[in-house]
Coordinates of C-alpha atoms in Angstrom, one line a residue:
Chain A
M112 CA 91.2 280.4 211.4
A113 CA 92.3 280.8 207.8
K114 CA 93.5 277.2 207.6
S115 CA 90.2 275.8 208.8
S116 CA 88.2 277.8 206.3
L117 CA 90.6 276.6 203.6
D118 CA 90.0 273.1 204.8
K119 CA 86.3 273.6 204.6
K120 CA 86.7 274.8 201.0
F121 CA 88.7 271.7 200.1
D122 CA 86.1 269.5 201.8
Q123 CA 83.4 271.1 199.8
I124 CA 85.3 270.7 196.6
R125 CA 86.0 267.0 197.4
K126 CA 82.3 266.5 198.2
R127 CA 81.2 268.1 195.0
E128 CA 83.7 266.0 193.1
E129 CA 82.4 262.8 194.6
E130 CA 78.8 263.8 193.7
K131 CA 80.0 264.5 190.2
T132 CA 78.4 267.9 190.2
F133 CA 81.5 269.3 188.5
S134 CA 80.2 268.3 185.1
T135 CA 77.4 270.8 185.4
K136 CA 79.6 273.6 186.5
K137 CA 80.0 275.1 183.0
R138 CA 76.3 275.2 182.5
S139 CA 75.6 276.8 185.8
R140 CA 78.1 279.5 185.0
I141 CA 76.2 280.4 181.9
V142 CA 72.9 280.3 183.8
N143 CA 74.5 282.5 186.5
K144 CA 75.7 285.0 183.9
F145 CA 72.3 285.1 182.3
L146 CA 70.6 285.6 185.7
N147 CA 73.0 288.5 186.4
N148 CA 71.8 290.3 183.3
R149 CA 68.8 292.2 184.8
L150 CA 67.2 293.0 181.5
A151 CA 67.4 289.4 180.3
V152 CA 65.7 288.2 183.6
L153 CA 63.0 290.9 183.3
G154 CA 62.5 289.8 179.7
L155 CA 62.2 286.2 180.7
I156 CA 59.7 287.0 183.4
I157 CA 57.4 289.1 181.2
F158 CA 57.8 286.6 178.3
T159 CA 56.7 283.8 180.6
I160 CA 53.8 285.8 181.9
I161 CA 52.5 286.6 178.4
I162 CA 52.9 283.0 177.2
L163 CA 51.1 281.6 180.3
A164 CA 48.3 284.2 179.9
S165 CA 47.8 283.1 176.3
I166 CA 47.9 279.4 177.1
F167 CA 45.4 279.9 180.0
A168 CA 43.3 282.4 178.1
P169 CA 40.0 280.6 178.6
L170 CA 40.5 280.6 182.3
L171 CA 41.4 284.3 182.5
S172 CA 38.6 285.7 180.4
P173 CA 34.9 284.9 180.5
Y174 CA 34.3 286.0 176.9
D175 CA 34.6 284.2 173.6
P176 CA 37.1 285.9 171.3
M177 CA 34.8 285.3 168.3
R178 CA 31.4 286.0 169.7
V179 CA 29.7 289.1 168.3
D180 CA 27.8 291.1 170.8
L181 CA 26.2 294.1 169.1
R182 CA 24.7 295.5 172.3
S183 CA 28.2 296.2 173.6
M184 CA 29.8 297.8 170.5
R185 CA 32.9 300.0 170.8
Q186 CA 32.8 300.4 174.5
P187 CA 35.8 302.1 176.1
P188 CA 37.9 300.1 178.7
S189 CA 36.0 299.3 181.9
L190 CA 36.1 296.8 184.6
D191 CA 34.0 294.4 182.5
H192 CA 36.1 294.9 179.4
W193 CA 39.7 295.7 180.3
F194 CA 40.7 296.8 176.8
G195 CA 37.2 297.8 175.8
T196 CA 35.3 296.1 172.9
D197 CA 35.7 296.4 169.1
S198 CA 33.3 297.3 166.4
T199 CA 31.3 294.1 166.7
G200 CA 31.3 294.0 170.4
R201 CA 34.0 291.5 170.9
D202 CA 36.1 291.8 174.0
V203 CA 39.5 293.2 173.0
F204 CA 41.4 291.8 176.0
T205 CA 40.2 288.3 175.2
R206 CA 41.1 288.7 171.6
V207 CA 44.6 289.8 172.6
L208 CA 45.0 286.7 174.8
F209 CA 43.8 284.4 172.1
G210 CA 45.7 286.3 169.4
G211 CA 48.8 285.8 171.4
R212 CA 48.4 282.0 171.1
V213 CA 48.4 282.2 167.3
S214 CA 51.0 284.9 167.0
I215 CA 53.5 283.3 169.4
F216 CA 52.9 279.9 167.9
I217 CA 53.7 281.3 164.4
G218 CA 56.8 283.2 165.6
L219 CA 58.3 280.5 167.8
G220 CA 57.2 277.6 165.6
S221 CA 58.6 279.1 162.4
A222 CA 61.8 280.1 164.1
I223 CA 62.4 276.6 165.5
L224 CA 61.4 274.8 162.4
S225 CA 63.5 277.0 160.2
A226 CA 66.4 276.4 162.6
V227 CA 65.8 272.6 162.3
V228 CA 65.9 272.8 158.5
G229 CA 68.9 275.2 158.5
I230 CA 70.9 273.1 161.0
A231 CA 70.1 269.8 159.3
V232 CA 71.4 271.1 156.0
G233 CA 74.1 273.4 157.4
C234 CA 75.7 270.8 159.6
Y235 CA 76.0 268.1 157.0
A236 CA 76.9 270.5 154.1
G237 CA 79.4 272.4 156.2
Y238 CA 81.1 269.2 157.4
K239 CA 81.0 267.3 154.1
G240 CA 81.5 270.2 151.7
G241 CA 81.5 269.3 148.1
W242 CA 78.5 269.6 145.7
I243 CA 75.8 269.5 148.4
D244 CA 77.4 272.5 150.0
V245 CA 77.7 274.4 146.7
I246 CA 74.1 273.8 145.8
A247 CA 72.7 274.6 149.3
L248 CA 74.8 277.8 149.3
R249 CA 73.5 278.9 146.0
I250 CA 69.9 278.2 147.0
S251 CA 70.3 280.2 150.2
E252 CA 71.8 283.0 148.2
I253 CA 68.7 283.0 145.9
F254 CA 66.5 283.5 149.0
M255 CA 68.7 286.1 150.4
S256 CA 68.7 288.3 147.2
F257 CA 65.2 289.3 148.2
P258 CA 64.4 291.9 150.9
Q259 CA 62.6 289.7 153.4
I260 CA 59.2 291.3 153.4
I261 CA 59.1 291.4 149.6
L262 CA 59.8 287.7 149.3
V263 CA 57.1 286.9 151.9
L264 CA 54.6 289.1 150.0
L265 CA 55.6 287.5 146.7
L266 CA 55.1 284.0 148.2
V267 CA 51.8 285.0 149.8
S268 CA 50.6 286.1 146.4
I269 CA 51.6 282.7 144.9
T270 CA 50.2 280.5 147.6
G271 CA 47.3 282.5 148.9
Q272 CA 46.6 283.3 152.5
S273 CA 46.4 280.7 155.3
L274 CA 48.0 280.0 158.6
F275 CA 49.8 277.0 157.3
N276 CA 51.0 278.8 154.2
L277 CA 52.3 281.6 156.3
M278 CA 54.4 279.3 158.5
A279 CA 55.7 277.5 155.4
I280 CA 56.7 280.8 153.9
F281 CA 58.4 281.9 157.1
I282 CA 60.4 278.6 157.2
L283 CA 61.3 279.0 153.5
T284 CA 62.6 282.5 154.0
G285 CA 64.2 281.9 157.4
W286 CA 66.2 278.7 157.0
G287 CA 68.9 280.4 154.9
G288 CA 70.3 282.5 157.7
M289 CA 70.4 279.6 160.1
Y290 CA 72.0 277.4 157.5
R291 CA 74.8 279.9 157.0
L292 CA 75.4 280.2 160.7
A293 CA 75.5 276.5 161.2
R294 CA 77.7 276.0 158.2
A295 CA 80.2 278.7 159.3
R296 CA 80.5 277.1 162.7
M297 CA 81.0 273.7 161.1
L298 CA 83.7 274.9 158.8
S299 CA 85.8 276.1 161.8
L300 CA 85.0 273.1 164.0
R301 CA 85.9 270.7 161.2
E302 CA 89.6 271.5 161.6
E303 CA 89.6 270.8 165.4
E304 CA 91.6 267.9 166.7
Y305 CA 88.8 266.1 168.4
V306 CA 86.9 265.9 165.1
Q307 CA 90.0 264.5 163.4
A308 CA 90.3 262.0 166.2
L309 CA 86.6 260.9 165.8
R310 CA 87.2 260.6 162.1
S311 CA 90.2 258.4 162.6
F312 CA 88.1 256.2 164.9
G313 CA 86.0 255.5 161.8
L314 CA 82.8 257.1 163.1
S315 CA 80.1 257.8 160.6
T316 CA 79.7 261.3 159.2
F317 CA 76.2 261.5 160.7
T318 CA 77.4 260.7 164.2
I319 CA 80.3 263.1 164.0
C320 CA 78.4 266.1 162.7
Y321 CA 75.1 265.7 164.5
K322 CA 76.2 264.1 167.8
H323 CA 79.6 265.5 168.4
M324 CA 80.0 268.8 166.5
L325 CA 76.4 270.2 166.7
P326 CA 76.4 270.7 170.5
N327 CA 79.5 272.9 170.1
A328 CA 77.7 275.1 167.6
L329 CA 74.5 275.3 169.5
S330 CA 74.8 278.5 171.5
P331 CA 75.0 281.0 168.6
I332 CA 72.1 279.0 167.0
M333 CA 70.0 279.5 170.2
V334 CA 70.6 283.2 170.1
N335 CA 69.6 283.3 166.5
I336 CA 66.4 281.4 167.2
T337 CA 65.3 284.0 169.7
L338 CA 66.1 286.8 167.4
S339 CA 64.2 285.2 164.5
T340 CA 61.3 284.6 166.7
A341 CA 61.1 288.3 167.3
M342 CA 61.4 289.0 163.6
F343 CA 58.7 286.5 162.6
I344 CA 56.3 287.9 165.2
L345 CA 56.9 291.4 163.8
T346 CA 56.5 290.2 160.2
E347 CA 53.3 288.4 161.0
A348 CA 51.9 291.5 162.7
G349 CA 52.9 293.7 159.7
L350 CA 51.4 291.3 157.1
S351 CA 48.2 290.8 159.0
F352 CA 48.0 294.6 159.5
L353 CA 48.1 294.9 155.7
G354 CA 45.4 292.2 155.5
L355 CA 47.8 289.8 153.8
G356 CA 48.9 287.6 156.6
V357 CA 46.7 285.2 158.6
P358 CA 43.1 285.1 157.4
L359 CA 41.1 287.8 159.3
N360 CA 38.7 285.3 161.0
I361 CA 41.6 284.0 163.1
P362 CA 42.5 286.4 165.9
T363 CA 46.2 287.2 165.9
W364 CA 48.0 290.3 167.2
G365 CA 48.4 291.6 163.7
N366 CA 44.7 291.0 162.8
I367 CA 43.5 292.9 165.8
L368 CA 45.7 295.8 164.7
N369 CA 44.2 295.6 161.3
V370 CA 41.3 297.8 162.3
A371 CA 43.7 300.8 162.8
Q372 CA 43.9 301.2 159.0
D373 CA 40.6 303.0 159.3
I374 CA 41.4 306.6 160.3
L375 CA 38.1 306.9 162.3
I376 CA 39.1 304.0 164.5
L377 CA 42.6 305.4 164.8
Q378 CA 41.2 308.7 165.9
N379 CA 38.3 307.7 168.1
Y380 CA 38.8 304.2 169.5
W381 CA 42.4 304.0 170.7
W382 CA 41.7 300.9 172.8
M383 CA 41.0 298.8 169.8
W384 CA 44.6 299.0 168.5
G385 CA 46.7 300.7 171.2
P386 CA 47.0 298.0 173.9
V387 CA 47.6 295.2 171.4
G388 CA 50.4 297.3 169.7
I389 CA 52.0 297.8 173.1
V390 CA 51.7 294.0 173.9
I391 CA 53.4 293.2 170.6
S392 CA 56.2 295.7 171.3
V393 CA 56.7 294.5 174.9
F394 CA 56.7 290.9 173.9
V395 CA 59.2 291.4 171.1
L396 CA 61.4 293.6 173.3
C397 CA 61.4 290.8 175.9
V398 CA 62.4 288.2 173.3
N399 CA 65.3 290.5 172.2
F400 CA 66.4 291.0 175.8
I401 CA 66.5 287.3 176.3
G402 CA 68.4 286.8 173.0
D403 CA 70.9 289.5 174.1
G404 CA 71.3 288.0 177.5
L405 CA 71.9 284.6 175.9
R406 CA 74.5 286.0 173.6
D407 CA 76.4 287.7 176.5
S408 CA 76.3 284.7 178.6
T409 CA 77.3 282.1 176.0
D410 CA 79.7 284.0 173.7
P411 CA 82.9 285.2 175.5
S412 CA 83.9 287.3 172.5
Q413 CA 80.9 289.5 172.6
Q414 CA 81.6 291.3 175.9
G415 CA 81.1 295.0 176.2
Chain B
M295 CA 90.8 293.6 140.8
T296 CA 89.3 293.5 137.3
T297 CA 89.2 289.7 137.4
Y298 CA 87.5 289.9 140.7
I299 CA 84.8 292.2 139.3
I300 CA 84.4 289.9 136.3
Q301 CA 84.0 286.9 138.5
R302 CA 81.3 288.6 140.5
L303 CA 79.5 289.6 137.3
F304 CA 79.6 285.9 136.3
I305 CA 77.6 285.1 139.4
F306 CA 75.4 288.2 139.2
F307 CA 73.7 287.6 135.8
P308 CA 73.0 283.9 136.1
M309 CA 71.6 284.6 139.6
L310 CA 69.2 287.2 138.2
L311 CA 68.2 284.8 135.4
V312 CA 67.5 281.9 137.8
I313 CA 65.5 284.1 140.1
S314 CA 63.4 285.5 137.3
F315 CA 62.7 282.0 136.1
L316 CA 61.7 280.9 139.6
V317 CA 59.4 283.9 140.1
Y318 CA 57.9 283.4 136.7
S319 CA 57.2 279.7 137.3
G320 CA 56.0 280.4 140.9
L321 CA 53.4 282.7 139.7
E322 CA 52.5 280.2 137.0
L323 CA 51.7 277.7 139.7
S324 CA 49.4 280.1 141.5
P325 CA 45.7 279.3 141.2
G326 CA 43.9 280.8 138.2
D327 CA 45.5 282.4 135.1
A328 CA 45.5 285.9 133.9
V329 CA 42.2 285.6 132.1
S330 CA 40.3 284.3 135.1
H331 CA 41.5 287.3 137.0
M332 CA 40.3 289.7 134.3
I333 CA 36.7 288.6 134.4
S334 CA 34.5 290.2 137.0
P335 CA 32.5 287.8 139.2
E336 CA 29.2 288.8 137.6
L337 CA 30.5 287.9 134.1
A338 CA 32.0 284.6 135.3
S339 CA 28.7 282.8 135.3
T340 CA 27.6 283.8 131.9
I341 CA 30.8 283.6 130.0
T342 CA 31.4 280.4 127.9
A343 CA 34.4 278.2 127.7
E344 CA 34.9 279.1 124.1
Q345 CA 35.0 282.8 124.9
L346 CA 37.6 282.0 127.6
D347 CA 39.7 280.1 125.2
A348 CA 39.4 282.9 122.7
M349 CA 40.7 285.3 125.3
R350 CA 43.5 283.0 126.2
E351 CA 44.5 282.8 122.6
A352 CA 44.4 286.6 122.2
Y353 CA 46.7 287.0 125.1
G354 CA 49.0 284.3 124.0
L355 CA 48.3 282.2 127.0
N356 CA 47.8 279.0 125.0
Q357 CA 51.5 278.9 124.2
S358 CA 53.8 276.7 126.2
F359 CA 55.2 277.9 129.5
L360 CA 58.8 278.1 128.2
T361 CA 57.8 280.1 125.1
R362 CA 55.9 282.6 127.3
Y363 CA 58.9 282.9 129.6
W364 CA 61.2 283.5 126.7
I365 CA 58.9 286.2 125.2
W366 CA 58.6 287.9 128.6
L367 CA 62.3 287.7 129.2
T368 CA 63.3 289.1 125.8
S369 CA 60.8 292.0 126.0
M370 CA 61.9 292.7 129.6
V371 CA 65.6 293.0 128.5
Q372 CA 64.5 295.4 125.7
G373 CA 62.8 297.6 128.3
D374 CA 59.2 296.5 127.7
M375 CA 57.9 295.6 131.1
G376 CA 54.4 294.7 129.9
Y377 CA 51.1 295.9 131.3
S378 CA 49.4 295.8 134.7
M379 CA 46.2 293.8 134.8
A380 CA 44.4 296.5 136.7
G381 CA 43.4 299.0 134.0
G382 CA 46.0 297.8 131.5
V383 CA 48.5 300.6 132.4
A384 CA 52.0 300.1 131.1
I385 CA 54.2 298.9 134.0
S386 CA 57.0 301.2 132.9
E387 CA 54.6 304.1 133.3
I388 CA 53.7 303.0 136.9
M389 CA 57.4 302.7 137.7
V390 CA 58.2 306.2 136.4
K391 CA 55.4 307.5 138.7
T392 CA 56.2 305.5 141.9
V393 CA 60.0 305.0 141.9
P394 CA 60.9 308.7 142.5
A395 CA 58.5 308.9 145.4
T396 CA 60.1 305.9 147.1
L397 CA 63.6 307.2 146.4
E398 CA 62.7 310.5 147.9
L399 CA 61.4 308.9 151.0
S400 CA 64.2 306.4 151.4
M401 CA 67.0 308.8 150.8
V402 CA 65.7 311.3 153.4
A403 CA 65.2 308.4 155.9
L404 CA 68.6 307.0 155.1
F405 CA 70.2 310.4 155.6
F406 CA 68.6 311.1 159.0
S407 CA 69.1 307.5 160.2
T408 CA 72.8 307.5 159.3
I409 CA 73.6 310.8 160.9
L410 CA 71.6 310.0 164.0
G411 CA 72.8 306.4 164.2
C412 CA 76.5 307.2 163.8
S413 CA 76.5 310.1 166.2
L414 CA 74.5 308.2 168.9
G415 CA 76.7 305.1 168.4
V416 CA 79.9 307.1 168.8
I417 CA 78.6 308.9 171.9
S418 CA 77.6 305.5 173.3
A419 CA 81.0 304.1 172.6
L420 CA 82.8 307.1 174.1
K421 CA 80.7 306.8 177.3
R422 CA 80.9 303.1 177.4
G423 CA 79.3 301.5 180.4
S424 CA 77.7 304.8 181.6
G425 CA 74.0 305.5 182.1
T426 CA 73.8 307.2 178.7
D427 CA 75.3 304.1 177.0
N428 CA 72.9 301.7 178.7
S429 CA 69.8 303.8 178.0
L430 CA 70.9 304.2 174.4
T431 CA 71.3 300.4 174.1
V432 CA 67.9 299.8 175.5
A433 CA 66.3 302.5 173.3
G434 CA 68.0 300.8 170.3
M435 CA 66.5 297.5 171.3
A436 CA 63.1 299.1 171.7
G437 CA 63.6 300.6 168.2
V438 CA 63.9 297.2 166.7
S439 CA 61.1 295.7 168.8
I440 CA 58.2 298.1 168.1
P441 CA 56.4 297.3 164.8
E442 CA 57.2 300.1 162.5
F443 CA 53.5 300.5 161.4
F444 CA 52.4 300.8 165.0
F445 CA 55.0 303.5 165.6
G446 CA 53.7 305.2 162.4
L447 CA 50.1 305.0 163.6
V448 CA 51.0 306.5 167.0
A449 CA 52.9 309.3 165.2
I450 CA 49.9 310.0 163.0
L451 CA 47.5 310.1 166.0
L452 CA 49.8 312.4 167.9
F453 CA 51.2 314.9 165.3
A454 CA 48.6 314.8 162.6
I455 CA 45.3 314.2 164.3
E456 CA 45.7 315.6 167.8
L457 CA 48.3 318.4 167.4
K458 CA 47.4 319.0 163.7
W459 CA 51.0 320.0 162.9
L460 CA 51.5 317.8 159.9
P461 CA 49.3 316.1 157.3
V462 CA 48.1 312.6 157.9
G463 CA 49.7 311.2 154.7
G464 CA 50.0 311.4 151.0
R465 CA 52.5 313.1 148.8
L466 CA 52.2 316.3 146.8
L467 CA 53.3 316.0 143.2
P468 CA 56.4 318.0 142.3
H469 CA 55.0 320.0 139.5
Y470 CA 52.2 321.9 141.1
E471 CA 53.6 322.8 144.5
T472 CA 56.8 324.5 145.6
L473 CA 59.4 322.5 147.5
W474 CA 58.4 324.2 150.7
D475 CA 54.8 323.0 150.5
R476 CA 55.9 319.4 150.0
I477 CA 58.1 319.2 153.0
P478 CA 55.3 318.7 155.7
N479 CA 54.1 315.5 153.9
I480 CA 57.5 313.8 154.0
V481 CA 58.4 314.7 157.6
L482 CA 56.4 312.1 159.4
P483 CA 57.0 309.0 157.1
S484 CA 60.7 309.7 156.7
L485 CA 61.3 310.4 160.4
V486 CA 59.4 307.3 161.4
L487 CA 61.3 305.2 158.9
A488 CA 64.6 306.9 160.0
L489 CA 64.0 306.2 163.7
M490 CA 63.3 302.6 163.0
M491 CA 66.5 302.2 161.1
T492 CA 68.7 304.2 163.5
A493 CA 69.1 301.3 166.0
G494 CA 71.0 299.2 163.5
A495 CA 73.3 302.0 162.5
M496 CA 73.9 302.9 166.1
R497 CA 74.9 299.3 167.0
Y498 CA 77.4 299.1 164.1
A499 CA 78.8 302.6 164.8
R500 CA 79.2 301.7 168.5
S501 CA 81.1 298.4 168.0
S502 CA 83.2 299.9 165.2
M503 CA 84.2 302.8 167.4
L504 CA 85.0 300.6 170.4
D505 CA 87.1 298.5 168.1
V506 CA 89.1 301.5 166.9
L507 CA 89.5 303.1 170.4
A508 CA 91.3 299.9 171.5
R509 CA 93.9 300.2 168.8
E510 CA 97.4 301.3 169.3
F511 CA 97.4 304.4 167.2
I512 CA 94.9 305.9 169.6
T513 CA 97.2 305.2 172.5
T514 CA 100.0 306.9 170.5
A515 CA 97.9 309.9 169.8
R516 CA 97.0 310.2 173.5
S517 CA 100.6 309.8 174.5
K518 CA 101.5 312.7 172.3
G519 CA 99.4 314.9 174.5
M520 CA 96.7 315.4 172.1
P521 CA 93.4 316.7 173.6
E522 CA 90.9 314.0 174.1
W523 CA 88.3 315.4 171.7
R524 CA 90.9 315.6 168.9
V525 CA 91.9 311.9 169.5
N526 CA 88.3 310.9 169.4
I527 CA 87.2 313.0 166.4
L528 CA 90.2 313.1 164.2
H529 CA 91.6 309.6 164.8
G530 CA 88.8 307.5 166.2
F531 CA 85.7 308.8 164.5
R532 CA 87.3 309.0 161.0
V533 CA 88.6 305.4 161.0
A534 CA 85.6 304.0 162.7
L535 CA 83.1 305.4 160.3
T536 CA 84.6 303.9 157.1
P537 CA 83.1 300.4 157.6
V538 CA 79.9 301.9 158.9
V539 CA 79.4 303.8 155.7
V540 CA 79.9 300.6 153.7
L541 CA 77.4 298.9 156.0
I542 CA 74.7 301.4 155.0
G543 CA 74.5 299.4 151.8
F544 CA 73.8 296.2 153.7
R545 CA 70.8 297.9 155.3
L546 CA 69.2 298.5 151.9
P547 CA 66.9 295.4 152.2
L548 CA 65.9 296.7 155.6
L549 CA 65.2 300.1 154.1
I550 CA 63.1 298.6 151.3
G551 CA 61.2 296.4 153.8
G552 CA 60.5 299.3 156.2
S553 CA 59.5 301.7 153.5
T554 CA 57.0 299.2 152.1
I555 CA 54.9 299.2 155.2
I556 CA 55.5 302.8 156.1
E557 CA 54.4 303.9 152.6
Q558 CA 51.2 301.9 153.1
V559 CA 50.5 303.5 156.5
Y560 CA 51.1 307.1 155.2
Q561 CA 49.5 306.5 151.8
W562 CA 52.8 307.4 150.2
P563 CA 52.3 306.7 146.5
G564 CA 55.6 304.8 146.1
I565 CA 56.7 301.4 144.8
G566 CA 56.1 299.8 148.2
S567 CA 52.4 300.6 148.5
M568 CA 52.0 299.8 144.8
F569 CA 53.5 296.4 145.5
I570 CA 51.1 295.7 148.3
R571 CA 48.2 296.8 146.2
S572 CA 49.3 294.5 143.4
V573 CA 49.6 291.6 145.8
R574 CA 46.2 292.2 147.1
A575 CA 44.7 292.4 143.6
S576 CA 46.7 289.4 142.4
D577 CA 48.1 291.6 139.6
Y578 CA 50.8 289.1 138.7
P579 CA 52.7 291.0 136.0
L580 CA 53.1 293.9 138.4
V581 CA 54.0 291.7 141.4
M582 CA 56.6 289.9 139.3
T583 CA 58.2 293.1 137.8
I584 CA 58.4 294.9 141.1
S585 CA 59.9 292.0 143.0
L586 CA 62.5 291.4 140.3
M587 CA 63.3 295.0 140.4
Y588 CA 64.0 294.7 144.2
V589 CA 66.2 291.7 143.6
F590 CA 68.1 293.6 141.0
V591 CA 68.6 296.5 143.4
V592 CA 69.7 294.2 146.2
L593 CA 72.1 292.2 144.0
T594 CA 73.6 295.3 142.5
A595 CA 74.1 296.9 146.0
S596 CA 75.8 293.8 147.3
L597 CA 78.0 293.7 144.2
I598 CA 79.0 297.3 144.8
I599 CA 79.6 296.7 148.5
D600 CA 81.9 293.7 147.8
V601 CA 83.9 295.7 145.3
L602 CA 84.1 298.6 147.7
T603 CA 85.2 296.5 150.6
A604 CA 87.8 294.8 148.4
L605 CA 89.1 298.3 147.4
I606 CA 89.1 299.7 150.9
D607 CA 90.5 296.6 152.7
P608 CA 93.3 294.9 150.8
R609 CA 93.1 292.0 153.2
V610 CA 89.8 290.8 151.7
R611 CA 90.6 287.6 149.8
L612 CA 89.8 288.0 146.2
G613 CA 88.1 285.4 144.2
K614 CA 87.8 282.8 147.0
E615 CA 84.8 282.0 149.0

């Protein structure tokens, strides 16, 4: 009995080897580990639902997020208006969906773009060292001497408010952390034997650092991208709440919350700011769960 | 050690100088100059170009950029911060009024968040893997996910508007009220700020405590037959908290960021709400002075932390990156 089951196992392994599925084994272990983390999976599901709902917003809601309808001002939530209507009769649920498009775009887009900049600089500077590294390090130190929100506000006051400016500011303030992470990984990878081997083959610096070393530094970078997505979404919400983020005519999660600065609205019309605040919190929480799950599944030193 | 401190100071001052230059030139690039911001929109249509030039000359704006930077820098070093464009109030006067308010709020929040964060983190580490640990971890993640202003608004609605236990916001000035009267105003903003910052402290304390609990001297203490609480408190806790206390300094930028928005939500008359007001009004002298002050604080804090870590931990490599 036992022998035959062992034989079966060997058959399976041989079969798999022949199909060359062994090469994907490492990846699937990471995926499995991620899927075992219940919070991360829950986060991923809700994250996907919110993103899909924002993308398909026009299909999900019959209303126009910008259309003013003074006959249905400040209505509490009902079957017609799930989250009620705001002071100019716009449907809050629709605005939350459309706001999600902009807010998530800003958060994810800035995180990815600042990662691209940070990695591009960090990989090369970390591998090469020398004056490029010194200069990049000093520049990132300059950006890091500011508390993040203060630097963002300062840059907003310099450039003025617009969607494009805000993303540029986020990238400018966010690349430093990513650069340091990539650089630190490169500094330790640089001494590995396979890198020395590649160098002795006479491969170009670009090929070595972007094609061979970067993939080995990618997992902490992925974790960092999710965490900075969360941070950028929160910062955008905070800035727009203050009226200093995205211009008020574009619906974003922060801009919808902006009305809560008025104490009368805070007191009497909870649906105008409560649901959107919860949506932001849930979305950011999901992103953090995903980031945490990614870290646990990719970084063996972070157990427990 | 002395050479290390001197080396650090050699980075500190040039850094401050470069940043001040960057900020000054950044604001120089922004649309409009000081004069165009001083004129009300109604006047703008009637005022002539000569009058504008005369104003520019009176304020010294016709001088070259570098000259103005030099004048500004030298007077700044001498303690003359210049004047705010809104009402022409001396910036030093604004600072004297707002900085104590912010310090008061931040210190109370820092105090509560450190105590709460350290004790929750240690509990979490001692009960590692249990339900308490897991729920504390999730609560910590929720703490960093909820926008602090949203949390503040919900707290206002609940405790100030519905229950009427505490005032909605504002701060009573020290000179005309007793300490007891002033406490209700600070409770909400400081607790909201503290709760938002607890999560970070908790995470540090937890991992630091876990680190210590795995060390050999803990096993030794246990093998001597010491009661478990004594092992945890006297040996574990004391050693684990040293790095956490140093890490509090690292959280200073977080504290500043958090207090900026919380001050605005609670109409707390501190430096943060003043900064937001000056950004809104494009009050460039004030924006510049306040942001440089923040940079100064952050750089000083990181200098002190580096020196402290080097003092505490002799393994820190001195003078090398």
